[in-house]
PDB file of C-alpha atoms and ligand atoms in Angstrom:
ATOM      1  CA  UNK A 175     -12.138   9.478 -16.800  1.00 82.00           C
ATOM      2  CA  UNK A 176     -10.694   6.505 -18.899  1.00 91.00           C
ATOM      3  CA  UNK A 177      -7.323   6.031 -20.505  1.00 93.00           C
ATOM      4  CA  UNK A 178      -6.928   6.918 -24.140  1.00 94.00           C
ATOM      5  CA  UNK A 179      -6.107   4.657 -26.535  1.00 95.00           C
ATOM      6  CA  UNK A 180      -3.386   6.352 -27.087  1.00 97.00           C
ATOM      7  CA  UNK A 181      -2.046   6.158 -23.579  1.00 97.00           C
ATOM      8  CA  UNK A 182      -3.107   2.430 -23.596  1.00 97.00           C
ATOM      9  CA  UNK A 183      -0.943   1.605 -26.209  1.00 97.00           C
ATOM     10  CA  UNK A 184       2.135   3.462 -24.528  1.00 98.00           C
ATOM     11  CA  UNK A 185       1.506   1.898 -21.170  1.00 98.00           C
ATOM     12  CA  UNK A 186       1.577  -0.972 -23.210  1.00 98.00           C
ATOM     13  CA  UNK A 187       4.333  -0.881 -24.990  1.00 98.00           C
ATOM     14  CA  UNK A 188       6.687   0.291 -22.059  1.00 98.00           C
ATOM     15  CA  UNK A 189       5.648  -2.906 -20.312  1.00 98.00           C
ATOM     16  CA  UNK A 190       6.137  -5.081 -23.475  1.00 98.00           C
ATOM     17  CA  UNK A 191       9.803  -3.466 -23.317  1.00 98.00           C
ATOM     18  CA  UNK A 192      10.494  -4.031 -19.767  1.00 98.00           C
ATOM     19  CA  UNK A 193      11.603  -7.201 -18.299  1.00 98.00           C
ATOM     20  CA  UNK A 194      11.908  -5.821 -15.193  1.00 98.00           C
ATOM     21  CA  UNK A 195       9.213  -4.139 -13.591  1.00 98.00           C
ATOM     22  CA  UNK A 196       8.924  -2.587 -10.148  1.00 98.00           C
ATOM     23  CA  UNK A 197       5.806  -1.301  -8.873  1.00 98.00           C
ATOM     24  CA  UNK A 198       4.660   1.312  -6.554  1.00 98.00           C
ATOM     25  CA  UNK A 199       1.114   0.571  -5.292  1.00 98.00           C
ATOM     26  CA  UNK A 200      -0.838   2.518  -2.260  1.00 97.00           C
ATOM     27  CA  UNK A 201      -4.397   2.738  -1.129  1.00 94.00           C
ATOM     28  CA  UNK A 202      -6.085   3.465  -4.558  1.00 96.00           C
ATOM     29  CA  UNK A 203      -4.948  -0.289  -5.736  1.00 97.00           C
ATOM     30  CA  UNK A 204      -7.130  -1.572  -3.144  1.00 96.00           C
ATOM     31  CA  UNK A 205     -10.408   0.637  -3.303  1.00 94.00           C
ATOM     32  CA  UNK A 206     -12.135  -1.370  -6.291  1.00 96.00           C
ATOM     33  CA  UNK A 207     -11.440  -4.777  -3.526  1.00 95.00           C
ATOM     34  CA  UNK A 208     -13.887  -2.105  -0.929  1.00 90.00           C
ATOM     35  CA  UNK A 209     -11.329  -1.219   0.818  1.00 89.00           C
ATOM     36  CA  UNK A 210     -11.424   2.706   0.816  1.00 85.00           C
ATOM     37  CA  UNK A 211      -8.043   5.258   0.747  1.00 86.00           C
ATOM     38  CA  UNK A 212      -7.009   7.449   3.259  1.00 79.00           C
ATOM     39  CA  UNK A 213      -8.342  10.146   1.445  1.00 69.00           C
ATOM     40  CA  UNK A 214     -12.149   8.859   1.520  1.00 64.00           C
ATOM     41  CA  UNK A 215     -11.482   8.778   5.816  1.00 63.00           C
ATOM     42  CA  UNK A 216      -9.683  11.224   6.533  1.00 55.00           C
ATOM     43  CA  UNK A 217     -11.708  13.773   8.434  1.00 49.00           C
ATOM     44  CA  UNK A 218     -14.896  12.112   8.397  1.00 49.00           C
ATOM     45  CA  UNK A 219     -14.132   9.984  11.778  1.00 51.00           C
ATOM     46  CA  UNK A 220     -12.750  12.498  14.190  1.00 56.00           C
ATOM     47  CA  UNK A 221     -12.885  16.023  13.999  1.00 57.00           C
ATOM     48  CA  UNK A 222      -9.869  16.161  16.949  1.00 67.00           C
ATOM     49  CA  UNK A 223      -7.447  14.124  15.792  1.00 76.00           C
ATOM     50  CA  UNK A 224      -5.694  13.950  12.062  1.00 83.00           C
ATOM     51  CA  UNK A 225      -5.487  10.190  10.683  1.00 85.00           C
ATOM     52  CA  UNK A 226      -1.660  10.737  11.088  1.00 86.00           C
ATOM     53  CA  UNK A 227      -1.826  11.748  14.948  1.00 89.00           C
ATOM     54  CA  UNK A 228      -3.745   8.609  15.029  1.00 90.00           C
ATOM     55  CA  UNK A 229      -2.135   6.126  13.139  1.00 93.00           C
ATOM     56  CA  UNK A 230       0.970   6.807  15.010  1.00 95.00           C
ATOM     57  CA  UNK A 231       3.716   5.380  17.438  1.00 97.00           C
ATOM     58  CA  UNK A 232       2.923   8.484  19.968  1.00 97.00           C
ATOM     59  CA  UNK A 233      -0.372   7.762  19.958  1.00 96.00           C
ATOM     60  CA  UNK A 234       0.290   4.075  20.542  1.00 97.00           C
ATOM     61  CA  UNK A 235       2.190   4.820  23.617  1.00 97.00           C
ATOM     62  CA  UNK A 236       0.396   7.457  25.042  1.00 97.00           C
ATOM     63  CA  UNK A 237      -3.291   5.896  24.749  1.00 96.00           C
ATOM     64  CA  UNK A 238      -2.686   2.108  23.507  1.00 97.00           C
ATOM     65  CA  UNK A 239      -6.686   1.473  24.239  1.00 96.00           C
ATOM     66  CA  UNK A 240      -8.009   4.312  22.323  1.00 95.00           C
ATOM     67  CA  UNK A 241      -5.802   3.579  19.354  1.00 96.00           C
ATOM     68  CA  UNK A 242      -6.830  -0.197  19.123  1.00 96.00           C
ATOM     69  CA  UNK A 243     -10.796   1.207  18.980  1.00 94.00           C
ATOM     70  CA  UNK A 244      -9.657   3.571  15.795  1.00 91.00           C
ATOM     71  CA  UNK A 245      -7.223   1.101  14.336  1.00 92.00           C
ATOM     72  CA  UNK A 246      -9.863  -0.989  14.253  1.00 91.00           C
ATOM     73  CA  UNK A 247     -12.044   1.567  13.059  1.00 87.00           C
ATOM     74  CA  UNK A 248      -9.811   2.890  10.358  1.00 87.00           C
ATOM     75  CA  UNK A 249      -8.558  -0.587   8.557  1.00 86.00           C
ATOM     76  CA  UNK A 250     -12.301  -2.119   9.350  1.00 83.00           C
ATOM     77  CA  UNK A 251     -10.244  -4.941  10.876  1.00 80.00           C
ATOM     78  CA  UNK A 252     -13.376  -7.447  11.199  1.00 76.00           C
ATOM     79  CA  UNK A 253     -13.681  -7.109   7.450  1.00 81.00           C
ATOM     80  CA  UNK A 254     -10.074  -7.960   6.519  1.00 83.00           C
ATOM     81  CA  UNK A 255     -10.483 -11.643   5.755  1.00 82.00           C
ATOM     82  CA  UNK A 256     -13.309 -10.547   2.940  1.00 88.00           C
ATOM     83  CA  UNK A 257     -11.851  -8.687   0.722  1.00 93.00           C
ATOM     84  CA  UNK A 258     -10.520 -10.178  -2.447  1.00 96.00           C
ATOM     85  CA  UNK A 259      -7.754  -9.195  -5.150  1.00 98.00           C
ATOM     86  CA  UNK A 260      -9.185  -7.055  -7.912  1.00 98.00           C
ATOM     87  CA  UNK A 261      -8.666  -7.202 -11.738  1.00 98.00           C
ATOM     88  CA  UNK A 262      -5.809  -4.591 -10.477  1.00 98.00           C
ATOM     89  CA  UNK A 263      -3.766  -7.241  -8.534  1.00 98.00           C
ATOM     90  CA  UNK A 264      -4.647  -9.890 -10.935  1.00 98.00           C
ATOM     91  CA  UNK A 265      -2.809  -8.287 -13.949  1.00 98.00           C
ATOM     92  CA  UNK A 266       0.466  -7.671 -11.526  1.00 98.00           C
ATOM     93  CA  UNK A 267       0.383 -11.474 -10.645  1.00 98.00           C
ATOM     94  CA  UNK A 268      -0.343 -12.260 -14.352  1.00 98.00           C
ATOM     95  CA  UNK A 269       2.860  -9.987 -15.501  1.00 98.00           C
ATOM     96  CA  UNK A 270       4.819 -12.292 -13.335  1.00 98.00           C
ATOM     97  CA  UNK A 271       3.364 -15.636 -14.714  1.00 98.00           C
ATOM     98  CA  UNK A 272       3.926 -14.483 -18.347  1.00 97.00           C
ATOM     99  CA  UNK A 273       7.777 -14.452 -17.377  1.00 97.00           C
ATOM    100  CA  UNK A 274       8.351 -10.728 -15.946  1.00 98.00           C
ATOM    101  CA  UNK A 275      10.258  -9.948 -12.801  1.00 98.00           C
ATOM    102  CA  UNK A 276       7.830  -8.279 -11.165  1.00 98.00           C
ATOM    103  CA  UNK A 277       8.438  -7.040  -7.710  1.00 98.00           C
ATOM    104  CA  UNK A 278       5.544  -5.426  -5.946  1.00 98.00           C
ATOM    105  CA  UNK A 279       6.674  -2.048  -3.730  1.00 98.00           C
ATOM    106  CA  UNK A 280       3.370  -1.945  -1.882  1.00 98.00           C
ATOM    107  CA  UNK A 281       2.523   0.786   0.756  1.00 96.00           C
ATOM    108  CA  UNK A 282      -0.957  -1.588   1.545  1.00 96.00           C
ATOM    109  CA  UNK A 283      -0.945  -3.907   4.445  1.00 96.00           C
ATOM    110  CA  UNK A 284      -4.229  -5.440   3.245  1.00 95.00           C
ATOM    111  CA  UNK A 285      -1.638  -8.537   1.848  1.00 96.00           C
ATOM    112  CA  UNK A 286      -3.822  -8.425  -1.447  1.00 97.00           C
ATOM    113  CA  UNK A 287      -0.763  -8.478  -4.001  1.00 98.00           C
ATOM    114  CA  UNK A 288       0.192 -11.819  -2.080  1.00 97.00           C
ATOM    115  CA  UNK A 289      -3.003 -13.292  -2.520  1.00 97.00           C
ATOM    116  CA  UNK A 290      -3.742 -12.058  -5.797  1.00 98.00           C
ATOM    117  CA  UNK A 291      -0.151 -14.493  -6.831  1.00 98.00           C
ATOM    118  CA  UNK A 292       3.325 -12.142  -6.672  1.00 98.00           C
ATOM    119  CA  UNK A 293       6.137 -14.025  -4.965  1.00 98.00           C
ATOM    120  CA  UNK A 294       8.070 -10.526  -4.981  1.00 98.00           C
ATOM    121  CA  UNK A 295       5.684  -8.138  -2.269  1.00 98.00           C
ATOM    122  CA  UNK A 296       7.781  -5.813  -0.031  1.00 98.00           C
ATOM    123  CA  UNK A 297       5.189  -4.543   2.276  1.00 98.00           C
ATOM    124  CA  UNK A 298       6.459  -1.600   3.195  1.00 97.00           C
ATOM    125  CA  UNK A 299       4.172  -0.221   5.572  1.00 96.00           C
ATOM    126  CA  UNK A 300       4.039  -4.004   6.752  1.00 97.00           C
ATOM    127  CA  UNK A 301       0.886  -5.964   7.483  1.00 96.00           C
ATOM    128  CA  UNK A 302      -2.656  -5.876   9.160  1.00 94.00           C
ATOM    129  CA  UNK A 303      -2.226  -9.639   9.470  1.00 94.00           C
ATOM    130  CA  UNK A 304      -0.303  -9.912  12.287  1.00 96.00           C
ATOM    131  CA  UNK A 305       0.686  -8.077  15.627  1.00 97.00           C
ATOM    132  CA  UNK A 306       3.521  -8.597  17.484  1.00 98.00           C
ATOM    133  CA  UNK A 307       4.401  -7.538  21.237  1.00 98.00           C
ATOM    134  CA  UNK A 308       6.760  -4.280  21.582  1.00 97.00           C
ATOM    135  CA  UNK A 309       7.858  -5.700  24.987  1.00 97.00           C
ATOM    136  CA  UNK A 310       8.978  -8.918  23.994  1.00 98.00           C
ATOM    137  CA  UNK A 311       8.487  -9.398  19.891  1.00 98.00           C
ATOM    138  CA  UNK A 312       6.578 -12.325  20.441  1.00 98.00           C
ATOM    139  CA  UNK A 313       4.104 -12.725  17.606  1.00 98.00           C
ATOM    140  CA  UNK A 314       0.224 -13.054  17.107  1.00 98.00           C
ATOM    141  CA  UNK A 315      -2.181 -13.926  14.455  1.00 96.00           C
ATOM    142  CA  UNK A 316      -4.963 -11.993  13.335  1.00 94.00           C
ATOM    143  CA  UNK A 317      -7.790 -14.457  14.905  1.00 93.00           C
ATOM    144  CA  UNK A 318      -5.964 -13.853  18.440  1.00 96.00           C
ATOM    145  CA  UNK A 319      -5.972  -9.961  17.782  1.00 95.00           C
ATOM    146  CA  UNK A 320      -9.735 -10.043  16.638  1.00 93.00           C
ATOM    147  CA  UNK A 321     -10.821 -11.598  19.840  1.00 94.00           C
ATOM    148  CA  UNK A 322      -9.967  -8.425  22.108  1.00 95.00           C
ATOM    149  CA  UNK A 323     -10.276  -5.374  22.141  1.00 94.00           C
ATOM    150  CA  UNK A 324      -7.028  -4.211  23.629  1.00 96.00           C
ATOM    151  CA  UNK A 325      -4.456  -7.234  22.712  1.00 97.00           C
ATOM    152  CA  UNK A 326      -2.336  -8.053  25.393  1.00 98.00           C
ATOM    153  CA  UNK A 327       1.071  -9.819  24.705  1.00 98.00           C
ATOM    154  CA  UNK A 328       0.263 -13.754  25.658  1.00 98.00           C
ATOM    155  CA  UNK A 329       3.919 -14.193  26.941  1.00 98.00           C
ATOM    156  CA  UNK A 330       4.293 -11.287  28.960  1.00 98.00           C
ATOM    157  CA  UNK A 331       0.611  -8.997  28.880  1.00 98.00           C
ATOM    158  CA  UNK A 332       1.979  -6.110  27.141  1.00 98.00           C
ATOM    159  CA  UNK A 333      -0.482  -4.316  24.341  1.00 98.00           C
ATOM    160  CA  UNK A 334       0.221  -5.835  21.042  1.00 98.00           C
ATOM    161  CA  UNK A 335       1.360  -3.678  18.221  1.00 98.00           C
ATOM    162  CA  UNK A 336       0.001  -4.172  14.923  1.00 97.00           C
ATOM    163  CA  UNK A 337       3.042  -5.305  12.690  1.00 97.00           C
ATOM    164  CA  UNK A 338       2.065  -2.108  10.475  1.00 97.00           C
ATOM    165  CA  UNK A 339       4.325   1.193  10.614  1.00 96.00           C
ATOM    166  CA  UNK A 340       3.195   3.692  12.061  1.00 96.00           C
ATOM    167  CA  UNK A 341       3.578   7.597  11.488  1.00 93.00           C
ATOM    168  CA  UNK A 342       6.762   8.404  13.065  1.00 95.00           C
ATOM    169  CA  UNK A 343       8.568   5.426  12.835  1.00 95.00           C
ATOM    170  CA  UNK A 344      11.273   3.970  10.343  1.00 94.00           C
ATOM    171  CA  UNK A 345      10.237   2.150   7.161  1.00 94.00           C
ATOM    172  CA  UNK A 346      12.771  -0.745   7.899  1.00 93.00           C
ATOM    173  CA  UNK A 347      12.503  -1.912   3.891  1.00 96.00           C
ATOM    174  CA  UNK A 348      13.387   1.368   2.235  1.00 96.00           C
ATOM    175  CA  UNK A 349      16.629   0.652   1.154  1.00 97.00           C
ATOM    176  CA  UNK A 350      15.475  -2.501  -0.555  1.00 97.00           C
ATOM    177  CA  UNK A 351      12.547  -0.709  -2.121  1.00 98.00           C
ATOM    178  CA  UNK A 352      14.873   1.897  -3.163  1.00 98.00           C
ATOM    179  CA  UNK A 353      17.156  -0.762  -4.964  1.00 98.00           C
ATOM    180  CA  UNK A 354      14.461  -2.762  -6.383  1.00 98.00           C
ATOM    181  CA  UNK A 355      13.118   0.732  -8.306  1.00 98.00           C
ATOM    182  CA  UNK A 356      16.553   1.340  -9.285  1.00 98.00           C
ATOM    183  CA  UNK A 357      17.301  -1.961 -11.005  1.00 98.00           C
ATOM    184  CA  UNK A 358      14.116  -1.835 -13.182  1.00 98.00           C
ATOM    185  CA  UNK A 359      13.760  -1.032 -16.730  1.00 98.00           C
ATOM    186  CA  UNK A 360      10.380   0.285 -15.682  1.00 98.00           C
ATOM    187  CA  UNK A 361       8.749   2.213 -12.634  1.00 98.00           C
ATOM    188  CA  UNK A 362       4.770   1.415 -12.749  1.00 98.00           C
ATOM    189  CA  UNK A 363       3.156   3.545  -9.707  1.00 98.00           C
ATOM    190  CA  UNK A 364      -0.404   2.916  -9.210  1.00 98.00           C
ATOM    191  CA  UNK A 365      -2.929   4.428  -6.925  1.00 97.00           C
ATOM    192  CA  UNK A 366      -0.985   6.082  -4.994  1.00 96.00           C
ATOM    193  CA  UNK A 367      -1.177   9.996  -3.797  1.00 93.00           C
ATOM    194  CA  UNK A 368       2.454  10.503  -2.991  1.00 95.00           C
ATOM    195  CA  UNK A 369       2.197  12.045   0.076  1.00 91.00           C
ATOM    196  CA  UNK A 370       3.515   9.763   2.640  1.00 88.00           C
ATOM    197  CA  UNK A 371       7.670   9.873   2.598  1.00 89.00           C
ATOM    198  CA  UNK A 372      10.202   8.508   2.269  1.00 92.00           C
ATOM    199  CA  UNK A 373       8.289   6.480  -0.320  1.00 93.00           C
ATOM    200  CA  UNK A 374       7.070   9.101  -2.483  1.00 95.00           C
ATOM    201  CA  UNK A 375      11.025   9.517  -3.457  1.00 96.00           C
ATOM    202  CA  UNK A 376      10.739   6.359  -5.312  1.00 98.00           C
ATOM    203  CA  UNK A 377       9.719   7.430  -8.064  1.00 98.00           C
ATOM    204  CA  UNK A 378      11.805  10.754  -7.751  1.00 97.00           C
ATOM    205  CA  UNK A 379      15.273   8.949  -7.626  1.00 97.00           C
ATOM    206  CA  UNK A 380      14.151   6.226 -10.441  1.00 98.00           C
ATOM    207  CA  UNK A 381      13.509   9.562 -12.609  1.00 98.00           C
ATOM    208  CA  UNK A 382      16.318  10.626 -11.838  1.00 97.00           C
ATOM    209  CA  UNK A 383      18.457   8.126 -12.815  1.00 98.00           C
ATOM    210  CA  UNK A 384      16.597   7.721 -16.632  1.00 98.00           C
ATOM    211  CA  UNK A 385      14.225   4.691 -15.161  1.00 98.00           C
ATOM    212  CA  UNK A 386      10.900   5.223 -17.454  1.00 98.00           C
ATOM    213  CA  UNK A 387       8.037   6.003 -14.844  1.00 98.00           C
ATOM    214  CA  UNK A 388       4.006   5.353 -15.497  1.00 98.00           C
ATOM    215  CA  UNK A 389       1.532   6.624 -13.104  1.00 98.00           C
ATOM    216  CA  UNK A 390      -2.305   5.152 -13.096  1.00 98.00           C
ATOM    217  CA  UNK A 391      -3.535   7.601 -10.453  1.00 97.00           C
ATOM    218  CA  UNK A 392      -7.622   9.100 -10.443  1.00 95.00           C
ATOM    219  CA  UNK A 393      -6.373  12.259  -9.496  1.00 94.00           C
ATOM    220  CA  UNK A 394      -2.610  14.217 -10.242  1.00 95.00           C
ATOM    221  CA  UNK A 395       0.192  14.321  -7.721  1.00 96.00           C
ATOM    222  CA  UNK A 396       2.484  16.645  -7.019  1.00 95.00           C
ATOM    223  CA  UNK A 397       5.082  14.490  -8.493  1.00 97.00           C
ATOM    224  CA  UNK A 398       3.578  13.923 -12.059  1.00 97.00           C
ATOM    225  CA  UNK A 399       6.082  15.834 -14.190  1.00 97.00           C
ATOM    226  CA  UNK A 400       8.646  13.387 -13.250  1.00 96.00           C
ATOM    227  CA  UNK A 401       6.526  10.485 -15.171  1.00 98.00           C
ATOM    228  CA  UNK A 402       6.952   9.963 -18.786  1.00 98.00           C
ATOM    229  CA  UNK A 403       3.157   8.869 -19.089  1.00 98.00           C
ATOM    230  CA  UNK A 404       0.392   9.999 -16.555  1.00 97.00           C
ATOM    231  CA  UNK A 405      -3.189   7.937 -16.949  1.00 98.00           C
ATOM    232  CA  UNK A 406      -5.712   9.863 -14.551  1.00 97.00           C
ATOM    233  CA  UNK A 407      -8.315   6.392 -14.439  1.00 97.00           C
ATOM    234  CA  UNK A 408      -9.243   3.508 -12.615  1.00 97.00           C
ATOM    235  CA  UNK A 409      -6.790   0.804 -12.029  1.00 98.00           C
ATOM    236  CA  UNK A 410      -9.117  -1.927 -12.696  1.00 97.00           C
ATOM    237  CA  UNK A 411     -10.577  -0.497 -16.169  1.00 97.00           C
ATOM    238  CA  UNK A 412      -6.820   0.472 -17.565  1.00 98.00           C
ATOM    239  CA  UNK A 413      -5.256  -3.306 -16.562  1.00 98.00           C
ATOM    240  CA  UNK A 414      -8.574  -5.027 -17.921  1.00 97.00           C
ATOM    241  CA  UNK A 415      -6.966  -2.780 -21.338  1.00 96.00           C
ATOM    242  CA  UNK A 416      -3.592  -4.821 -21.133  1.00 97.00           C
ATOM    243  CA  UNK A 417      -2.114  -7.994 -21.203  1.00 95.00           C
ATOM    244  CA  UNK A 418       0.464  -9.575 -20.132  1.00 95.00           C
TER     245      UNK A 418
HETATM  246  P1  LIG B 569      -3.854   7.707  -0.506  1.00 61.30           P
HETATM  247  O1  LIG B 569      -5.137   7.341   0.141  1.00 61.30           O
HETATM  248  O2  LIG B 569      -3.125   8.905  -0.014  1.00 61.30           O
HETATM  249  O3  LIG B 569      -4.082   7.940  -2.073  1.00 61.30           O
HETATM  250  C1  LIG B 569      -4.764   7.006  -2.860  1.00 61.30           C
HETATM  251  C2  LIG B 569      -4.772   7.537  -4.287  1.00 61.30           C
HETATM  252  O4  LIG B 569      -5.369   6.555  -5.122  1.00 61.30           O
HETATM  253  C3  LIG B 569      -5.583   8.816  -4.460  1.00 61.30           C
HETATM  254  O5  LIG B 569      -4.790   9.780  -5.114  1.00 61.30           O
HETATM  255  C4  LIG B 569      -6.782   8.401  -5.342  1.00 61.30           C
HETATM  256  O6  LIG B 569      -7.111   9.385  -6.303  1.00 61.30           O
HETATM  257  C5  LIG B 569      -6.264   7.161  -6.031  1.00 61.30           C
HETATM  258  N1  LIG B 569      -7.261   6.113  -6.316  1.00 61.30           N
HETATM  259  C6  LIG B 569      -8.201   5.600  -5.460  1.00 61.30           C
HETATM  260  N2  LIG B 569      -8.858   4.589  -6.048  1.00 61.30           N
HETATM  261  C7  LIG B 569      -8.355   4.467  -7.307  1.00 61.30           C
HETATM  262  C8  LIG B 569      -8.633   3.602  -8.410  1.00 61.30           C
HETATM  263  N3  LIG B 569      -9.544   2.626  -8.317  1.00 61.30           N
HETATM  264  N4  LIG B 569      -7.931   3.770  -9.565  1.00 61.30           N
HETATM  265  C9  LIG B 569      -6.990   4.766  -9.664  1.00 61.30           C
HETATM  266  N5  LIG B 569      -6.678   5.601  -8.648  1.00 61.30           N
HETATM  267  C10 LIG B 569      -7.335   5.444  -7.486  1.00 61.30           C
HETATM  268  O7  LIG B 569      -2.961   6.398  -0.476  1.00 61.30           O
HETATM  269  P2  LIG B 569      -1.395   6.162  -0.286  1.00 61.30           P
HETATM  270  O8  LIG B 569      -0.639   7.035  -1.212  1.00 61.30           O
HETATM  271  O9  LIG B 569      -1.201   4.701  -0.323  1.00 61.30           O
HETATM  272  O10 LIG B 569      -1.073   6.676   1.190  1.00 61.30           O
HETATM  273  C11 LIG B 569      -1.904   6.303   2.275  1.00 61.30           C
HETATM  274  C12 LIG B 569      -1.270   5.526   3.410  1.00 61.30           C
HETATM  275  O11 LIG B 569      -2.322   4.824   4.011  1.00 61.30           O
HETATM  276  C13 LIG B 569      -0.285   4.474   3.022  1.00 61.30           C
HETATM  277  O12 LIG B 569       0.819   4.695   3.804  1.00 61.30           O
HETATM  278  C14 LIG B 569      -0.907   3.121   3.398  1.00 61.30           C
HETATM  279  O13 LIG B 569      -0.044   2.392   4.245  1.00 61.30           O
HETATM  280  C15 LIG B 569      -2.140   3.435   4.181  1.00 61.30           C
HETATM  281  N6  LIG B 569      -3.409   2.779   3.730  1.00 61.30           N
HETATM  282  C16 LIG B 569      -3.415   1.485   3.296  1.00 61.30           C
HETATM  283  C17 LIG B 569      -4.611   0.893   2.874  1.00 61.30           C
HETATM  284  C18 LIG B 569      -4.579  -0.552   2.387  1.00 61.30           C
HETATM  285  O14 LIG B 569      -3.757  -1.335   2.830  1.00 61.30           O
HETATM  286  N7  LIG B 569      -5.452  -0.940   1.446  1.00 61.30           N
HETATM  287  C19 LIG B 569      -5.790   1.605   2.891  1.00 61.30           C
HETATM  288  C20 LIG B 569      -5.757   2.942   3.372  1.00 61.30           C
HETATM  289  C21 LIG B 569      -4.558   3.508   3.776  1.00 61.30           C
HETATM  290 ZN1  LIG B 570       5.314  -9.772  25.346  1.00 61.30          ZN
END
């Protein structure tokens, strides 16, 4: 499905009002760049183990070798280095160069929005770019994770953790991402299924407080009343619609 003019011209107009804009991305902003949602893997790797048992501290802990092989897996680390901003990250960064104050609350940790040009990114969920040992916090690049299969710290030989969080522990930027929404005159959330708390209450608590919310999201949430305009389309297709 595509946006209507109609909703075109009100997406437009609320960012024409806005100076500035926070924005809520997740996994959908990053699909049309080949990376695919948690959605499109969940259940078709393992038919033991949820994504979220996976993906999580426990897990890390209790089997550090077996969750390197499905982190791997999961955020096709070998690819990471090839994928490229899409017309989707482009239009944030170009909001920003036309003079906006955009800052980017992502929940990716596929560093896109950084490439793609915004200064502002809090990365939330943090980053696949990096690791960094639990034992010591000494940290490692990317290349030095990619050559082995189960990281160890160089310092001290510990596993490396990848500097992303995992289910079941904090989200150390919330309260930053939580002030950034609430000092906006606008709340753009794109592709994002609001699942995963606390940052699905973003766009609760800017509601809330009388923040107009827009949601570019293929399919509906279970938050959706609270936005003042819902656009159930592609990212890429409604921004090429826009301009800065
Ligand atoms: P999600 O997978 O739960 O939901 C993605 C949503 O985006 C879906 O509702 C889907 O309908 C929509 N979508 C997909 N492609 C779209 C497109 N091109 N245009 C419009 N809508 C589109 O994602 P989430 O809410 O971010 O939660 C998943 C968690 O997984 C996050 O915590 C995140 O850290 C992690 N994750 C990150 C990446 C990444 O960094 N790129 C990828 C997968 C998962
Ligand atoms: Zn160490």
């Amino acid at each position: 499905m595509s946006a209507t003019e109609q909703q075109r011209q009100d997406l437009q107009q609320l960012i024409d009002d806005a100076g500035r804009i926070a924005v809520l991305t997740g996994a959908g902003m990053s699909t049309e760049s080949g990376i695919p949602d948690f959605r499109s893997v969940d259940g078709l790797w393992s038919r033991d183990l949820s994504l979220a048992d996976v993906v999580s501290i426990d897990y890390f802990r209790r089997a550090p070798a077996a969750f390197w092989q499905a982190f791997r897996e999961i955020f096709r680390i070998k690819l990471v280095g090839d994928y490229q901003p899409n017309d989707g990250h482009r239009f944030l960064a170009a909001l920003e160069q036309a003079g906006k104050e955009v800052t980017i609350l992502t929940q990716n940790i596929d560093g896109l929005h950084g490439r793609a040009g915004n200064r502002r990114v809090l990365e939330m969920h943090g980053t696949l770019l990096s690791a960094s040992c639990p034992d010591c916090e000494t940290p490692h690049t990317l290349d030095y994770v990619q050559q082995h299969e189960v990281p160890p710290c160089r310092r001290c030989g510990a596993v490396l953790k990848p500097d992303v969080v995992l289910y079941g522990e904090a989200v150390p930027l919330i309260d930053v991402a939580f002030q950034a929404a609430l000092n906006a005159d606008l709340l753009l959330v794109m592709g994002s299924s609001l699942e995963v708390s606390p940052v699905n209450l973003i766009p609760l608590e800017a509601a809330r407080a009388g923040i107009p919310c827009a949601l570019i999201n293929y399919t509906p949430t279970r938050f959706d009343s609270l936005f003042d305009l819902c656009i159930q389309a592609g990212i890429g297709e409604t921004c090429r619609g826009l301009h800065a």
